[in-house]
Short mmCIF file of C-alpha atoms in Angstrom, two decimals:
data_model
loop_
_atom_site.label_atom_id
_atom_site.label_comp_id
_atom_site.label_asym_id
_atom_site.label_seq_id
_atom_site.Cartn_x
_atom_site.Cartn_y
_atom_site.Cartn_z
CA MET A 1 14.62 -27.11 -5.59
CA PHE A 2 12.80 -26.50 -1.99
CA ARG A 3 11.98 -30.44 -1.82
CA ASP A 4 15.41 -31.56 -3.02
CA VAL A 5 17.08 -29.17 -0.06
CA VAL A 6 14.97 -29.55 2.52
CA SER A 7 14.72 -33.16 2.45
CA LYS A 8 18.59 -33.68 2.79
CA PHE A 9 18.31 -31.77 6.47
CA PRO A 10 19.08 -34.78 9.03
CA ALA A 11 16.34 -33.45 11.35
CA HIS A 12 14.09 -35.33 13.57
CA TYR A 13 11.96 -32.32 13.17
CA ARG A 14 11.60 -29.11 11.14
CA PHE A 15 10.12 -25.81 12.01
CA GLY A 16 9.63 -23.00 9.18
CA LEU A 17 9.23 -19.45 9.51
CA THR A 18 7.60 -17.43 6.50
CA ALA A 19 5.95 -13.78 6.00
CA THR A 20 4.09 -14.72 2.81
CA PRO A 21 2.60 -18.39 3.36
CA SER A 22 0.59 -18.18 0.28
CA ARG A 23 2.07 -18.95 -2.92
CA LYS A 24 0.84 -18.14 -6.87
CA TYR A 25 0.96 -21.89 -8.03
CA ASN A 26 -0.40 -23.31 -5.10
CA ASP A 27 3.13 -23.99 -3.81
CA GLU A 28 2.29 -23.98 -0.13
CA LYS A 29 0.72 -27.47 -0.12
CA LEU A 30 4.32 -28.40 -0.89
CA ILE A 31 5.67 -26.45 2.09
CA GLY A 32 3.16 -28.13 4.33
CA ALA A 33 3.99 -31.80 3.33
CA TYR A 34 7.70 -31.17 4.51
CA LEU A 35 7.19 -28.96 7.67
CA GLY A 36 3.37 -29.49 8.48
CA GLU A 37 0.44 -27.06 9.15
CA ILE A 38 0.67 -23.52 10.19
CA VAL A 39 0.58 -23.74 14.01
CA HIS A 40 0.74 -20.19 15.23
CA THR A 41 0.24 -16.85 13.31
CA ILE A 42 1.60 -13.54 14.79
CA ASP A 43 -0.71 -10.62 14.10
CA LYS A 44 0.79 -7.16 12.76
CA THR A 45 -0.79 -5.47 15.78
CA GLU A 46 1.28 -8.03 17.91
CA VAL A 47 4.65 -6.97 16.15
CA GLN A 48 3.65 -3.00 16.31
CA SER A 49 2.49 -3.49 19.75
CA THR A 50 5.71 -5.21 21.07
CA PRO A 51 8.49 -2.60 22.23
CA GLN A 52 11.54 -2.14 20.35
CA SER A 53 14.96 -1.81 21.64
CA HIS A 54 16.26 -0.15 18.49
CA GLY A 55 14.03 2.82 18.57
CA GLN A 56 11.16 1.97 16.40
CA VAL A 57 9.32 5.14 15.08
CA GLU A 58 5.90 5.57 15.64
CA GLY A 59 3.56 5.80 12.69
CA THR A 60 1.33 4.41 10.05
CA ASP A 61 2.40 2.49 7.16
CA ALA A 62 1.31 4.37 4.09
CA VAL A 63 1.25 4.12 0.02
CA VAL A 64 1.71 7.01 -2.18
CA VAL A 65 -0.23 6.39 -5.25
CA ARG A 66 0.85 8.40 -8.80
CA THR A 67 -1.83 7.98 -11.57
CA THR A 68 0.05 7.93 -14.68
CA SER A 69 -0.85 8.65 -17.94
CA LEU A 70 0.17 5.92 -19.93
CA ALA A 71 -1.95 4.85 -22.99
CA THR A 72 -1.46 1.94 -25.43
CA PRO A 73 -1.69 1.73 -29.07
CA PHE A 74 -5.27 1.52 -29.92
CA GLY A 75 -6.90 -1.71 -30.27
CA THR A 76 -4.36 -3.00 -27.80
CA THR A 77 -6.00 -5.93 -25.76
CA SER A 78 -4.79 -7.59 -22.34
CA ARG A 79 -3.64 -10.68 -24.38
CA ASP A 80 -0.77 -8.15 -25.65
CA PHE A 81 0.94 -8.18 -22.27
CA GLN A 82 4.10 -8.35 -23.72
CA LEU A 83 3.34 -5.28 -25.92
CA ILE A 84 2.03 -3.29 -22.83
CA ALA A 85 5.22 -4.15 -20.64
CA LYS A 86 7.20 -2.67 -23.37
CA VAL A 87 5.35 0.72 -23.72
CA LEU A 88 5.39 0.58 -20.26
CA SER A 89 9.10 0.50 -19.67
CA SER A 90 9.47 3.16 -22.34
CA ASP A 91 7.30 5.62 -21.71
CA ALA A 92 9.14 9.14 -20.93
CA ASN A 93 6.33 10.69 -19.20
CA ARG A 94 5.83 7.48 -16.70
CA ASN A 95 9.79 7.46 -16.31
CA THR A 96 10.23 10.60 -15.48
CA LEU A 97 7.73 10.98 -12.84
CA VAL A 98 9.01 7.48 -11.06
CA ALA A 99 12.79 9.23 -11.33
CA ALA A 100 11.34 12.25 -10.06
CA ASP A 101 9.45 10.58 -6.96
CA ILE A 102 12.89 8.42 -6.39
CA ALA A 103 15.13 11.75 -6.61
CA ARG A 104 13.11 13.48 -3.99
CA GLU A 105 13.40 10.89 -1.40
CA ALA A 106 17.22 10.29 -2.04
CA ARG A 107 17.93 13.82 -1.85
CA GLU A 108 16.40 13.98 1.56
CA GLY A 109 18.40 11.16 2.45
CA ARG A 110 16.54 7.61 2.40
CA LYS A 111 17.75 4.52 0.98
CA CYS A 112 15.48 3.66 -2.14
CA LEU A 113 14.62 0.34 -3.54
CA VAL A 114 13.24 0.50 -6.92
CA LEU A 115 11.45 -2.97 -8.08
CA THR A 116 10.57 -3.74 -11.63
CA GLU A 117 10.03 -7.22 -13.60
CA ARG A 118 11.75 -5.93 -16.48
CA LYS A 119 15.71 -5.80 -16.99
CA GLU A 120 14.99 -3.01 -19.58
CA HIS A 121 12.86 -1.03 -17.35
CA ALA A 122 15.50 -1.27 -14.39
CA GLU A 123 18.35 0.17 -17.16
CA MET A 124 15.94 2.76 -18.34
CA LEU A 125 15.36 4.00 -14.96
CA ARG A 126 18.93 3.69 -13.51
CA ALA A 127 19.70 5.93 -16.76
CA TYR A 128 17.52 8.53 -15.26
CA LEU A 129 19.11 8.52 -11.88
CA ARG A 130 22.68 7.17 -11.95
CA ARG A 131 24.13 10.92 -12.45
CA ASP A 132 23.03 12.53 -9.49
CA PHE A 133 22.67 9.46 -7.13
CA GLU A 134 24.74 6.11 -6.34
CA THR A 135 22.76 3.78 -7.84
CA ILE A 136 23.19 0.02 -8.06
CA MET A 137 21.46 -2.29 -10.50
CA PHE A 138 20.94 -5.55 -9.15
CA SER A 139 19.43 -7.90 -12.07
CA GLY A 140 19.32 -11.68 -13.09
CA ASP A 141 22.23 -11.43 -15.97
CA LEU A 142 25.05 -10.36 -13.76
CA SER A 143 27.78 -12.31 -13.86
CA SER A 144 29.56 -13.67 -10.54
CA ARG A 145 31.93 -11.49 -10.51
CA GLN A 146 29.10 -8.15 -10.87
CA ARG A 147 26.99 -9.84 -8.57
CA VAL A 148 29.70 -10.04 -5.71
CA PHE A 149 30.53 -6.34 -6.07
CA ALA A 150 27.42 -5.13 -6.10
CA LEU A 151 26.52 -7.23 -2.91
CA GLN A 152 29.32 -5.86 -1.52
CA LYS A 153 28.77 -2.52 -1.99
CA ILE A 154 24.98 -3.24 -0.68
CA LYS A 155 26.30 -4.42 2.22
CA SER A 156 28.70 -1.65 2.64
CA GLY A 157 25.61 0.67 2.83
CA ARG A 158 27.56 2.66 -0.56
CA PHE A 159 24.64 3.43 -2.08
CA ARG A 160 21.69 5.80 -2.22
CA ILE A 161 19.30 4.22 -4.63
CA LEU A 162 18.90 0.29 -5.21
CA ILE A 163 17.35 -0.94 -8.77
CA ALA A 164 16.72 -4.14 -9.13
CA THR A 165 14.08 -6.83 -10.61
CA GLY A 166 11.66 -8.52 -8.41
CA GLN A 167 12.49 -11.93 -9.39
CA ILE A 168 16.08 -11.47 -7.51
CA LEU A 169 15.02 -9.37 -4.49
CA GLY A 170 11.84 -11.09 -4.04
CA GLU A 171 11.59 -13.87 -1.21
CA GLY A 172 14.48 -14.23 1.44
CA ALA A 173 16.54 -10.88 0.58
CA ASP A 174 17.56 -9.27 3.67
CA ILE A 175 19.37 -5.77 3.04
CA ALA A 176 19.61 -3.36 6.03
CA ASP A 177 18.25 0.21 5.90
CA LEU A 178 16.23 0.41 3.14
CA GLU A 179 13.15 2.90 3.74
CA VAL A 180 11.08 3.42 0.69
CA LEU A 181 9.69 1.25 -1.95
CA PHE A 182 9.11 2.08 -5.67
CA LEU A 183 6.79 -0.44 -7.48
CA ALA A 184 7.66 0.59 -10.82
CA PHE A 185 6.12 -2.19 -12.31
CA PRO A 186 2.36 -3.23 -11.88
CA VAL A 187 2.25 -6.75 -10.13
CA SER A 188 -1.11 -8.21 -8.38
CA PHE A 189 -0.45 -11.51 -6.49
CA HIS A 190 -0.95 -10.45 -3.08
CA GLY A 191 1.95 -12.64 -1.65
CA LYS A 192 4.48 -11.17 -4.11
CA LEU A 193 3.25 -7.87 -3.19
CA ALA A 194 3.76 -8.75 0.83
CA GLN A 195 7.32 -10.10 -0.06
CA TYR A 196 8.27 -6.61 -1.54
CA VAL A 197 6.95 -4.25 0.99
CA GLY A 198 8.88 -6.64 3.41
CA ARG A 199 12.13 -5.79 1.61
CA ILE A 200 11.91 -2.04 3.56
CA LYS A 201 11.87 -1.28 7.18
CA ARG A 202 13.03 -4.77 8.46
CA GLU A 203 14.09 -3.26 12.04
CA GLY A 204 10.52 -1.85 12.66
CA GLY A 205 9.03 1.12 11.73
CA PRO A 206 6.33 2.91 9.38
CA LYS A 207 6.52 1.60 6.06
CA LYS A 208 6.69 4.04 2.75
CA VAL A 209 5.49 2.67 -0.84
CA TYR A 210 4.97 4.72 -3.83
CA ASP A 211 2.81 2.91 -6.21
CA TYR A 212 2.00 3.80 -9.84
CA ARG A 213 -1.61 3.19 -10.85
CA ASP A 214 -1.98 2.88 -14.94
CA ALA A 215 -5.81 3.84 -15.10
CA ASN A 216 -5.92 4.71 -18.73
CA ILE A 217 -5.41 0.71 -19.39
CA PRO A 218 -7.75 -1.70 -17.97
CA ILE A 219 -5.74 -4.89 -17.54
CA LEU A 220 -3.07 -2.40 -15.43
CA GLU A 221 -5.94 -0.72 -13.65
CA LYS A 222 -7.56 -4.20 -12.43
CA LEU A 223 -3.96 -5.05 -11.05
CA TRP A 224 -4.04 -1.74 -9.06
CA LYS A 225 -7.57 -2.71 -7.81
CA LYS A 226 -6.05 -6.03 -6.48
CA ARG A 227 -2.99 -4.55 -4.83
CA ALA A 228 -5.44 -1.64 -3.47
CA THR A 229 -7.23 -4.52 -1.72
CA TYR A 230 -3.70 -5.60 -0.08
CA TYR A 231 -3.07 -2.34 0.88
CA ARG A 232 -6.69 -1.89 2.63
CA LYS A 233 -6.16 -5.23 4.20
CA SER A 234 -2.76 -4.61 5.65
CA GLU A 235 -3.87 -1.21 7.00
CA PHE A 236 -2.11 0.98 4.89
CA THR A 237 -3.17 4.66 4.56
CA ILE A 238 -3.55 5.34 1.12
CA GLN A 239 -2.82 8.89 0.16
CA THR A 240 -3.18 9.90 -3.57
#
């Protein structure tokens, strides 16, 4: 897709911008082949030290870590990830914890972005929240009409909570006014995590992320440790 689109640009020079040059399957080589090597990198500290005309709030990016009680059936291994994902998506205690965090932030007037990797998990979380809050669900199986309607509501700002699958609101999504991110489903690749974190506070100011650590399941604990490495490198304050 990238190659087909870029090769059709009748341009003598091509210039690219990205917040996440790394790609999970080394696709950055393809980007380099069409746009050239990286010629300049703007460090995070340079951005923070730049005066903002729209009243950036001073502060530190923070991740609130919630340790869950999630457990899987005896004998489950890392190769049973689909089973683990189903257990996670339907676990009442975990979903109640996530929903309570979302509800608290929403009641304080903040617009919340909730990302998961599974449609059934998004539907489950919406069921917990839709009675009390204006909630939009955005997933890949929406019809064209439903997608247009959802986008209109998002652009108008007539919502408090946006629940979406990460693939839909990953790279390139630009929705204003999102203030708090909830990573309801575990991810590990730092490029994807950076994209997700980049969806909130796009106008500047400190970011706030809720992350859910499933410490009882070895494969999910391993994914958490990878995310923790990203948070530390990105100078997030980790709150437990």
